CSV table of C-alpha atoms and ligand atoms in Angstrom, one decimal:
chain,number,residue,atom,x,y,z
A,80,UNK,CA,0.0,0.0,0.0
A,81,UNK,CA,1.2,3.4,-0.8
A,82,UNK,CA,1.2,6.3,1.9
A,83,UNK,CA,-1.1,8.7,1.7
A,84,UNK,CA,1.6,10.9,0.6
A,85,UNK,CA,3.1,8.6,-1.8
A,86,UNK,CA,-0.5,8.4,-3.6
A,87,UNK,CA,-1.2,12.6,-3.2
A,88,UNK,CA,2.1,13.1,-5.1
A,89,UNK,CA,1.5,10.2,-7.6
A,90,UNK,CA,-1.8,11.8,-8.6
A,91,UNK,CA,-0.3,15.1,-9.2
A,92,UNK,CA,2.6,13.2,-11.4
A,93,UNK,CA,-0.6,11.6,-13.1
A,94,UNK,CA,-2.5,15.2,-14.0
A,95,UNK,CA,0.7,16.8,-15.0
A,96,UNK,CA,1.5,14.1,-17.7
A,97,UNK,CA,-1.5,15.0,-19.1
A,98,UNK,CA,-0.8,17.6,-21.9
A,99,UNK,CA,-4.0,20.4,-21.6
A,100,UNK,CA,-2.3,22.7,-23.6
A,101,UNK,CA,-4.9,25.3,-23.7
A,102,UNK,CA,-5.5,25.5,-27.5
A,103,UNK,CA,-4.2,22.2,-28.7
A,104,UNK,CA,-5.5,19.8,-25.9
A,105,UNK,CA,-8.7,17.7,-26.4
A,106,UNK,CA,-9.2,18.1,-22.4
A,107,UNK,CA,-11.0,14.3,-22.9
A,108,UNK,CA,-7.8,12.9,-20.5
A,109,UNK,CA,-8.6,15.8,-18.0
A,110,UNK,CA,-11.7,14.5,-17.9
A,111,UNK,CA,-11.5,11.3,-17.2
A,112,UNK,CA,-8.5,11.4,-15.2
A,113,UNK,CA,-10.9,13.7,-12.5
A,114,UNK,CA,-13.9,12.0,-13.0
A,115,UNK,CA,-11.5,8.7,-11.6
A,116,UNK,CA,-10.2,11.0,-8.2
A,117,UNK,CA,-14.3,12.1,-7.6
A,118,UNK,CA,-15.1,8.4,-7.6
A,119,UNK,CA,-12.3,7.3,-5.7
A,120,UNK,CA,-13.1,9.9,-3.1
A,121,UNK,CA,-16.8,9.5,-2.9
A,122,UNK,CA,-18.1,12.7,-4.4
A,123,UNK,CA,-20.8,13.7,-7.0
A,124,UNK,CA,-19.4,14.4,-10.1
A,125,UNK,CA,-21.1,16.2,-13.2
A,126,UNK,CA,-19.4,17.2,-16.5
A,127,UNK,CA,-21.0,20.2,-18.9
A,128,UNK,CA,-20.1,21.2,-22.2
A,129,UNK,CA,-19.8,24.7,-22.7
A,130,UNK,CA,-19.3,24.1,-26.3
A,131,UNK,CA,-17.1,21.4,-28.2
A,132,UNK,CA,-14.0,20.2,-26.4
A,133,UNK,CA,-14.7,23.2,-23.3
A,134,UNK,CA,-15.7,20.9,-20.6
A,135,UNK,CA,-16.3,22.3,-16.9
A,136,UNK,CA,-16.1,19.3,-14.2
A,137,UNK,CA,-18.1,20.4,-10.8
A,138,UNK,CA,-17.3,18.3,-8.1
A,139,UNK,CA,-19.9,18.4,-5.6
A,140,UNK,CA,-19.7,17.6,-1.4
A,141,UNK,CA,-23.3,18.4,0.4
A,142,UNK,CA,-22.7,20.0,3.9
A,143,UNK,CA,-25.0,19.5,6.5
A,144,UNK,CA,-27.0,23.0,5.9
A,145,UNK,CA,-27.5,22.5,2.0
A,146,UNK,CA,-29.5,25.8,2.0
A,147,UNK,CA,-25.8,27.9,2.8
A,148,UNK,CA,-24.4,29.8,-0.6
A,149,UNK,CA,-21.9,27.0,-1.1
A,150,UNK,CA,-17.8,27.2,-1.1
A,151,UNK,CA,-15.9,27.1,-4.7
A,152,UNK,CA,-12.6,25.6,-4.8
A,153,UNK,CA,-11.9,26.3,-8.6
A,154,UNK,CA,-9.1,25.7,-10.9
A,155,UNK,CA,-8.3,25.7,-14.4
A,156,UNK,CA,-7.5,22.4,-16.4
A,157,UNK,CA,-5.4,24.1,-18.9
A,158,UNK,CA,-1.5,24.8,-18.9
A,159,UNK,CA,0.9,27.0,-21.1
A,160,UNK,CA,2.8,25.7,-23.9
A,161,UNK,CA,6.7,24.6,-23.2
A,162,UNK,CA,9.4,25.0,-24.9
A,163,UNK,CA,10.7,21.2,-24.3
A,164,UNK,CA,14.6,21.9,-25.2
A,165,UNK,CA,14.7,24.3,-22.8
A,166,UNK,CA,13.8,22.5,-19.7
A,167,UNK,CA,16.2,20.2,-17.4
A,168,UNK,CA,13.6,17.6,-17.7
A,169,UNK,CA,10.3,16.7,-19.9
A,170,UNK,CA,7.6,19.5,-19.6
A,171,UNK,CA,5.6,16.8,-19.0
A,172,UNK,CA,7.7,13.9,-17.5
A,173,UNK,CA,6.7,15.1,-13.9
A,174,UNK,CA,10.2,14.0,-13.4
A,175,UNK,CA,11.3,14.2,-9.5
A,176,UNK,CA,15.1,15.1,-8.8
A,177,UNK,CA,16.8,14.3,-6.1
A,178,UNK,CA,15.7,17.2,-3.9
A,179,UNK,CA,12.7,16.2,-3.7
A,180,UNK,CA,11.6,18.7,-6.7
A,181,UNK,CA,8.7,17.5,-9.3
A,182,UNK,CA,9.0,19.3,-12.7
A,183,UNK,CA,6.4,20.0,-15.3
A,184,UNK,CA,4.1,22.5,-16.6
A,185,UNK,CA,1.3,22.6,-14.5
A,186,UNK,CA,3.1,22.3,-11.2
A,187,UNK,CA,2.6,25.8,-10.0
A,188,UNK,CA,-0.1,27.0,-12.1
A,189,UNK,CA,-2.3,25.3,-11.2
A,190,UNK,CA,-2.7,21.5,-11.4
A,191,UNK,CA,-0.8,21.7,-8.3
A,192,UNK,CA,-4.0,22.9,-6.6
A,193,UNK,CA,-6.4,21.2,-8.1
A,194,UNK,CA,-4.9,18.3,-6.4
A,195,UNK,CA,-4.6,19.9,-3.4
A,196,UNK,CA,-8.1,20.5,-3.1
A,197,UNK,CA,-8.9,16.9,-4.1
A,198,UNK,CA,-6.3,15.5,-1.5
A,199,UNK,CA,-7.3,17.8,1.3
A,200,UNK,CA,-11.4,16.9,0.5
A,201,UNK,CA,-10.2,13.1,0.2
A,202,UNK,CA,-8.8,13.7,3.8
A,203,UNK,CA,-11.9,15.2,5.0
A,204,UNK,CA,-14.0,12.6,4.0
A,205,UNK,CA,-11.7,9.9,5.3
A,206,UNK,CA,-11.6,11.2,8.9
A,207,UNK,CA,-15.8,11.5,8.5
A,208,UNK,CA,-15.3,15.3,8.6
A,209,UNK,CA,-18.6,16.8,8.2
A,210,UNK,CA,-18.7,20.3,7.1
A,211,UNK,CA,-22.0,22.7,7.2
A,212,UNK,CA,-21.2,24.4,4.1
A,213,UNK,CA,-21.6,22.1,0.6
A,214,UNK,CA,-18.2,22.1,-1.0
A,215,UNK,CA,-17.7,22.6,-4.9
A,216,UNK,CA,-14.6,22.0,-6.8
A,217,UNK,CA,-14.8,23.1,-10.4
A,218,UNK,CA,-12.7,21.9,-12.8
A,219,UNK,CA,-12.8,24.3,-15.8
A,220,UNK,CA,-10.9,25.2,-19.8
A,221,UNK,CA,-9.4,28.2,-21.3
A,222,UNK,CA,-8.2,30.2,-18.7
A,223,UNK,CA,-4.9,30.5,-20.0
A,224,UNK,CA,-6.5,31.7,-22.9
A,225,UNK,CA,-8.7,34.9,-21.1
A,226,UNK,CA,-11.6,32.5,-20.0
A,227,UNK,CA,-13.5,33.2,-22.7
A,228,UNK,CA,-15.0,29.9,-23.5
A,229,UNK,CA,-14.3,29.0,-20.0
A,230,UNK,CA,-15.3,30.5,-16.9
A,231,UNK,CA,-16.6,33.4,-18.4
A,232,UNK,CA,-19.3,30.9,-20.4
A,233,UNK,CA,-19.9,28.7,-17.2
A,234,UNK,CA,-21.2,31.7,-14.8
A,235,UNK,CA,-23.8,32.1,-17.5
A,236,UNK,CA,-25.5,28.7,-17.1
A,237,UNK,CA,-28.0,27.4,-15.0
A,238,UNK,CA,-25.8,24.6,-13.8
A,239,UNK,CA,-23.5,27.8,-12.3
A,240,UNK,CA,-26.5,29.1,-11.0
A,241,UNK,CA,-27.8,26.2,-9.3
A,242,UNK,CA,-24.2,25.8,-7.5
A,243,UNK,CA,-25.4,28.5,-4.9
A,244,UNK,CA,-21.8,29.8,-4.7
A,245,UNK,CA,-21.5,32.5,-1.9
A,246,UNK,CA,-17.1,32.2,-1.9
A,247,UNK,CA,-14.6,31.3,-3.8
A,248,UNK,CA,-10.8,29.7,-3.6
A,249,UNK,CA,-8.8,30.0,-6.9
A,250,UNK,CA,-5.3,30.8,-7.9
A,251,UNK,CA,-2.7,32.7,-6.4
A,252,UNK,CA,1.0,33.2,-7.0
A,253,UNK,CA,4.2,31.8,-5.2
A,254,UNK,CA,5.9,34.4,-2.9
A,255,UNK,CA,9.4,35.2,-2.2
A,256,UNK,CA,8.9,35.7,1.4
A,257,UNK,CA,9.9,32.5,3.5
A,258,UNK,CA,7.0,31.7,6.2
A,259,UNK,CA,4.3,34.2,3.7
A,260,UNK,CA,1.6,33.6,1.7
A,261,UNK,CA,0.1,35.3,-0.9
A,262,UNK,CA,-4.0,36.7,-1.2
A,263,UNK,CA,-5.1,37.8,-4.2
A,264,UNK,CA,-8.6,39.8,-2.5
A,265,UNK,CA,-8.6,42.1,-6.3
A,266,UNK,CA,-6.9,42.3,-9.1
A,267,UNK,CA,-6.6,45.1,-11.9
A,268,UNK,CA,-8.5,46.7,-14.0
A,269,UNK,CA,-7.6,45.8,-18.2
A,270,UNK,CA,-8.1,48.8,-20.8
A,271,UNK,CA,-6.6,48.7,-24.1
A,272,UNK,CA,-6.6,50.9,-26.4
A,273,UNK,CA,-5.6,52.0,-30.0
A,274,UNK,CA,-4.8,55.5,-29.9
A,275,UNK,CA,-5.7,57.0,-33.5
A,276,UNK,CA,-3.0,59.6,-34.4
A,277,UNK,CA,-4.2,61.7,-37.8
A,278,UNK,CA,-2.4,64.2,-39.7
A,279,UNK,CA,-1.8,65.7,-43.0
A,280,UNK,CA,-0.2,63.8,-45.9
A,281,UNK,CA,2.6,64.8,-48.5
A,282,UNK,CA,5.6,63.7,-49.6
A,283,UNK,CA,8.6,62.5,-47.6
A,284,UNK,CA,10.6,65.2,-48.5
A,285,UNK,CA,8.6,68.2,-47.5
A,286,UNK,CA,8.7,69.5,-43.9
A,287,UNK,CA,4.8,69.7,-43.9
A,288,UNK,CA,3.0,71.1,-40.6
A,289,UNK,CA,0.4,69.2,-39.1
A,290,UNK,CA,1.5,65.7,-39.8
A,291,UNK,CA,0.6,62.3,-37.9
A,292,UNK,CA,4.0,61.3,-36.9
A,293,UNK,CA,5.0,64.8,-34.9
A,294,UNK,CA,1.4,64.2,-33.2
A,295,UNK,CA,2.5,60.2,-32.5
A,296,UNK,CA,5.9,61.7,-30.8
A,297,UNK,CA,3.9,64.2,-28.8
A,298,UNK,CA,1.7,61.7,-27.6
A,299,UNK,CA,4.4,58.6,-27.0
A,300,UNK,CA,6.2,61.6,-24.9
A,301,UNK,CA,3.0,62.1,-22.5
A,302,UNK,CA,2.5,58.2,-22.3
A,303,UNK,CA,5.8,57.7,-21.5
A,304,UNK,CA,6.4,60.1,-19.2
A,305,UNK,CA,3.1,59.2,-16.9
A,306,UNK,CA,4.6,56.1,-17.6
A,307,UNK,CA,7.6,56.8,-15.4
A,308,UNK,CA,6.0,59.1,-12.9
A,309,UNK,CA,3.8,55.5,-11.7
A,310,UNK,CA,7.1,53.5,-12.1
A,311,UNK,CA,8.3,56.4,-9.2
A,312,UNK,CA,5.6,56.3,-7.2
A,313,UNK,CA,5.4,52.2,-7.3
A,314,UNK,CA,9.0,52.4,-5.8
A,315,UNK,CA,10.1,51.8,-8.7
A,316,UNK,CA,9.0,47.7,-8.6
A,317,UNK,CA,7.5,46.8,-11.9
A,318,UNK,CA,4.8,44.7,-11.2
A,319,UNK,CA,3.6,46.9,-8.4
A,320,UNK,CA,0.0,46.3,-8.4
A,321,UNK,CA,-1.4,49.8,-6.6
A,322,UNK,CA,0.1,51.8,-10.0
A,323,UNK,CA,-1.2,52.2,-13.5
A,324,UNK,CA,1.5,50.1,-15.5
A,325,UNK,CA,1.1,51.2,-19.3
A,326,UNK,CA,3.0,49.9,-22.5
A,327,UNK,CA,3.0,50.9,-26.2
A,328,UNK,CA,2.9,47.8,-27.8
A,329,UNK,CA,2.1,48.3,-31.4
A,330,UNK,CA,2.4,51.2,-33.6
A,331,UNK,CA,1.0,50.3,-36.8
A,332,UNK,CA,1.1,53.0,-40.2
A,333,UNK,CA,2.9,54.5,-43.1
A,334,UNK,CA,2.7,52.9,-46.7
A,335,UNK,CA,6.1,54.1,-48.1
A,336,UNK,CA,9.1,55.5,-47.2
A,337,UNK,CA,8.5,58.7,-49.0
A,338,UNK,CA,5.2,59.5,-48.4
A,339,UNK,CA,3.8,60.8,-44.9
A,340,UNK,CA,1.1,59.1,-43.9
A,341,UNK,CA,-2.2,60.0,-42.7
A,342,UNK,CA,-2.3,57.8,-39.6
A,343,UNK,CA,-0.4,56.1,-37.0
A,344,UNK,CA,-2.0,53.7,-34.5
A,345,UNK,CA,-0.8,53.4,-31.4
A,346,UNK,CA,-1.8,49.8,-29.2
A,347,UNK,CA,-1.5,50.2,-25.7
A,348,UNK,CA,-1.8,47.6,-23.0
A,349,UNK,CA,-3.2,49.5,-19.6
A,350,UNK,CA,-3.8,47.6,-16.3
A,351,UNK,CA,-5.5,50.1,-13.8
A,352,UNK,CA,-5.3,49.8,-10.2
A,353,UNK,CA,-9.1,48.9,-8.3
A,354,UNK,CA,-8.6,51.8,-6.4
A,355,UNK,CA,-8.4,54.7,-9.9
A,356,UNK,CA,-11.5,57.0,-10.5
A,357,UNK,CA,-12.3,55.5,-14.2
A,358,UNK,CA,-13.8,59.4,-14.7
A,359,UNK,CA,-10.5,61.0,-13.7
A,360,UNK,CA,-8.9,58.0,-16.1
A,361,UNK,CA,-10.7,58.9,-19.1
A,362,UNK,CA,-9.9,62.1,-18.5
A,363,UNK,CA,-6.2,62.0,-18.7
A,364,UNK,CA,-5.8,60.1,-21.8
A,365,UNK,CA,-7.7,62.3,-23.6
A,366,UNK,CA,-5.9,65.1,-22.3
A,367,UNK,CA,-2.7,63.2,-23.9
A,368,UNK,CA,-4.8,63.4,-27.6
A,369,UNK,CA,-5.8,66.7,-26.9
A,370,UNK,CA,-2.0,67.6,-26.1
A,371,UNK,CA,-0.7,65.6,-29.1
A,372,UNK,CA,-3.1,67.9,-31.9
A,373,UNK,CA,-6.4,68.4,-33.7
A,374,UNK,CA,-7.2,64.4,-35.2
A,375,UNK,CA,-6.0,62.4,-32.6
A,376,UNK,CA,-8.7,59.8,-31.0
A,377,UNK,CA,-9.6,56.5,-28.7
A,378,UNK,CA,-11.0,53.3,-29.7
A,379,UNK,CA,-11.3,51.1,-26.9
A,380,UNK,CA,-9.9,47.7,-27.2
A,381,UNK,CA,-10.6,45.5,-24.2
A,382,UNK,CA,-12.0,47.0,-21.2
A,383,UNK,CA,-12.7,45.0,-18.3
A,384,UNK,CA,-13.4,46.9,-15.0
A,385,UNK,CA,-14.1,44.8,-12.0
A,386,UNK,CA,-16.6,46.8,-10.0
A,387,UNK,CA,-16.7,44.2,-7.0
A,388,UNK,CA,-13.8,43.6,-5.3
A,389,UNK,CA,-13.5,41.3,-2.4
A,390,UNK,CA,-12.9,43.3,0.7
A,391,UNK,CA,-10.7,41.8,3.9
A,392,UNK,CA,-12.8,43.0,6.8
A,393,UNK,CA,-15.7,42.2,9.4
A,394,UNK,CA,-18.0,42.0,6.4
A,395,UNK,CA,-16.3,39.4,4.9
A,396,UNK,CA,-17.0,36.1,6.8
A,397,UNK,CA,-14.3,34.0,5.4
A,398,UNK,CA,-11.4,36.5,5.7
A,399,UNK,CA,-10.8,36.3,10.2
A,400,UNK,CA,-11.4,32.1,9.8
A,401,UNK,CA,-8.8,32.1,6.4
A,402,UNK,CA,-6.2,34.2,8.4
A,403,UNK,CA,-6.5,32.3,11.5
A,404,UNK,CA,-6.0,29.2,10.4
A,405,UNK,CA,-2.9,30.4,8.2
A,406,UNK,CA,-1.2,31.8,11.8
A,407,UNK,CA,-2.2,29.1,13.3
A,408,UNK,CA,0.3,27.0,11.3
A,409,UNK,CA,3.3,29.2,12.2
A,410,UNK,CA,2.8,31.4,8.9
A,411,UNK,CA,1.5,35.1,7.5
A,412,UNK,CA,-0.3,36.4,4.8
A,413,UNK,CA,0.3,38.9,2.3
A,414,UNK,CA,-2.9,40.5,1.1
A,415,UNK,CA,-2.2,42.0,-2.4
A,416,UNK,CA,-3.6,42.5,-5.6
A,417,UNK,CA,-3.2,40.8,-8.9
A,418,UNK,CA,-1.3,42.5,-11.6
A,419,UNK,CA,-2.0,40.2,-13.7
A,420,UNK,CA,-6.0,38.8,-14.7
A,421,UNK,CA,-7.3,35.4,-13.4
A,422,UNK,CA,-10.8,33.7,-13.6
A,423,UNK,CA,-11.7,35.1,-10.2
A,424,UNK,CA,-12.7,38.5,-12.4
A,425,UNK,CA,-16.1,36.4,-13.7
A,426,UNK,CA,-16.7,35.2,-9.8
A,427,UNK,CA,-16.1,39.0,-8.1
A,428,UNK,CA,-18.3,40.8,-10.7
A,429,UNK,CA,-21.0,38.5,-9.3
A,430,UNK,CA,-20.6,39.6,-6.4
A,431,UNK,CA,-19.0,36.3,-4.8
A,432,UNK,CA,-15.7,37.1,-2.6
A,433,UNK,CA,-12.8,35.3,-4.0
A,434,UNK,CA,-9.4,34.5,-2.6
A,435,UNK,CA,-6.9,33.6,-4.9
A,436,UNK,CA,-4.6,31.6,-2.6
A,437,UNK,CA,-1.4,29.1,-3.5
A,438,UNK,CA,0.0,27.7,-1.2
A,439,UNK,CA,3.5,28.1,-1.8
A,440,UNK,CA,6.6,29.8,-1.4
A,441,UNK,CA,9.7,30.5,-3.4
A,442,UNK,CA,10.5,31.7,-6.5
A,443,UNK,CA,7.1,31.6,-9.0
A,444,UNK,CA,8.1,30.0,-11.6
A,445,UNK,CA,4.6,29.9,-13.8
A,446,UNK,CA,5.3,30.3,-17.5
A,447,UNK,CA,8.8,29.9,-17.3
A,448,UNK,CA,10.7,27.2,-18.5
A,449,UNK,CA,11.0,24.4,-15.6
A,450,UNK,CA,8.1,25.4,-13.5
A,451,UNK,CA,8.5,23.1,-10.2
A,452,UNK,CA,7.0,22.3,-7.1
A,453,UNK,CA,8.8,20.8,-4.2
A,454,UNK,CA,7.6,17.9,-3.0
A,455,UNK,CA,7.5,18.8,0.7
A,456,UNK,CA,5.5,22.4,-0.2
A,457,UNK,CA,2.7,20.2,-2.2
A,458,UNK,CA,2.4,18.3,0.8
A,459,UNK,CA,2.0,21.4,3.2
A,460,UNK,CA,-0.2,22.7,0.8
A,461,UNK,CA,-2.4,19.7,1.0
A,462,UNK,CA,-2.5,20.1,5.3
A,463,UNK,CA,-3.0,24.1,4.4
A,464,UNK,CA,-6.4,23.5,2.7
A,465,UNK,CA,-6.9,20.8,5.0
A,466,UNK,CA,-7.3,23.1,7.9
A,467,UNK,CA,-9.1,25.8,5.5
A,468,UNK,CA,-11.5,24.2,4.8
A,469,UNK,CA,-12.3,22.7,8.4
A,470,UNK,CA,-12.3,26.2,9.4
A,471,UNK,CA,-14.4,28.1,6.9
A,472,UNK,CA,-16.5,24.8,6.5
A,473,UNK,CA,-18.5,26.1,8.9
A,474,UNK,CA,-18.7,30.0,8.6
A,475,UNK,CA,-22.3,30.3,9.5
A,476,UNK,CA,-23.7,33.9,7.7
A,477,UNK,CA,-25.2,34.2,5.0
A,478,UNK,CA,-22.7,36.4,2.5
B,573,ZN,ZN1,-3.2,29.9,-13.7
């Protein structure tokens, strides 16, 4: 008989050998690989299709008050490509050296908890735990894409509905801090935009007034230096998530050397802090057209504004029960958020709280060529949830 480590570990090899390559994978292993852990661990299991080959598996545990919103522990099937010559070992080998550390893609973000939620639930349910909240573990595609024909698609069905879900676990990041822990409670706002720079054509060899491209240098000047003056103010940390972080990231125009064209375009990737006035926002980039000359406009590109964030005090049930347990174990949390965008966005602009919690420490290494998890952090991660879950199992007001 294997240990009940042995077997949590040799589950996770199993899931990350599975190659859910977001856009190439069929997700029919995923599938079956978790429809095999529900049974094994005695819970309901239901599979939906939100449309060919973008299955959502919803794990199900009833809790003594059914009636409760219930408790989400989601995570995403899906992993980004790797670049196989570039890793010590096989992407997806799940290879484990001899310290103890298990490689593949997937291993931090975020098969890694999927299979901590399923080991820490499997524990539960072993020691007859019974909890008063019904536990939901969803299993679900595309994230790594944006979510579009994932979670964004799910929260629209009835089978979403019916889940009841009043809070939410998902994913978090590694942090660099020994003995803390990272809490997502928000993360920021996403608002592209093509900045349309017009001007006055001619030919190439003609100083002409007016034109496109001394507007386009005028207005890369005011972007760039906001640009800076949030780098300053963010201590100068680049992924700083309480500061506007803007990039030019295409500028598209021009149809031969010698003649001046009539437009530039300028793509822009924006990530707004929860906290900016989207009035004032507005505002200042049109101030940088206006400054840049007559002709210059805004077309709006993405623009995702999460208007419920999850707030960290009395009138969140789950926060004092989360913390607790987390200092009870010897460790501390760092509440921060996100700079980055993660399924929890569909969940908060429900109006369902969500954490976005891994349990691990060291360097992150998601997206990077060997991504790793250490075998001993896994296993503290599975006693983490453990405890969680026992704790805010039983959080009794209605949120
Ligand atoms: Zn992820």
């Amino acid at each position: 008989m294997m240990s009940y480590d042995e077997s949590a570990v040799e589950t996770l090899r199993q899931y990350i050998q599975i190659e859910s390559v977001s856009n190439t994978t069929n997700y029919e292993e995923c599938v079956t690989f978790l429809k095999a852990q529900a049974e094994s661990i005695g819970l309901e299991c239901k599979v939906i299709q939100l449309k060919p080959n973008r299955p959502v598996v919803i794990m199900k545990w009833t809790g003594m008050k059914p009636d409760l919103p219930a408790i989400c522990l989601n995570s995403h099937m899906d992993v980004v490509p790797a670049e196989a010559d570039k890793w010590s070992h096989p992407p997806f080998s799940a290879h484990i050296d001899e310290h103890g550390r298990i490689f593949g893609r997937g291993t931090q973000d975020m098969k890694s908890v999927g299979i901590q939620y399923l080991e820490a639930v499997r524990r539960l349910k072993r020691e007859e735990a019974v909890l008063a909240r019904t536990l939901v573990l969803t299993f679900v595609p595309d994230e790594e894409m944006g979510g579009q024909e994932g979670m964004k698609m799910f929260v629209k069905t009835k089978a979403f509905r019916k889940l009841n879900i009043g809070f939410a676990l998902d994913e978090g990041v590694a942090s660099n801090r020994p003995g803390h822990f990272v809490l997502f409670y928000g993360e920021k706002h996403k608002w592209s935009v093509k900045f349309h720079v017009t001007g006055d054509v001619g030919h190439g060899c003609l100083n002409i007034p007016n034109t496109a491209g001394a507007k386009l240098a005028r207005l890369l000047k005011s972007i760039y230096d906001f640009r800076e003056e949030q780098f300053e103010l963010a201590g100068r940390r680049v992924d700083n998530p309480d500061f506007v972080s803007i990039n030019a990231t295409i500028i598209q125009g021009g149809t031969q050397e010698n003649v001046i064209p009539s437009e530039f375009v300028v793509s822009a990737d924006i990530r707004l802090p929860p906290k900016v006035n989207i009035d004032e926002w507005k505002a200042t980039m049109n101030s940088w057209c206006e400054d840049a000359g007559e002709g210059c406009w805004i077309e709006e590109v993405v623009c995702e504004i999460i208007d419920k964030p999850t707030y960290l005090d009395e009138s969140n049930p789950y926060y004092e029960p989360f913390q607790e347990t987390i200092q009870k174990m010897g460790y501390q949390l760092l509440p921060q958020v996100c700079y980055a965008m993660t399924d929890a966005r569909y969940l908060r602009n429900l109006g369902i709280s969500v954490f976005g919690f891994t349990p691990l420490t060291g360097e992150p290494r998601l997206h990077k060529h060997d991504e790793f998890i250490g075998r001993k952090e896994f296993l503290l991660g599975i006693t983490m949830y453990y405890r969680i879950l026992l704790n805010i199992g039983y959080v009794p007001e209605y949120n």
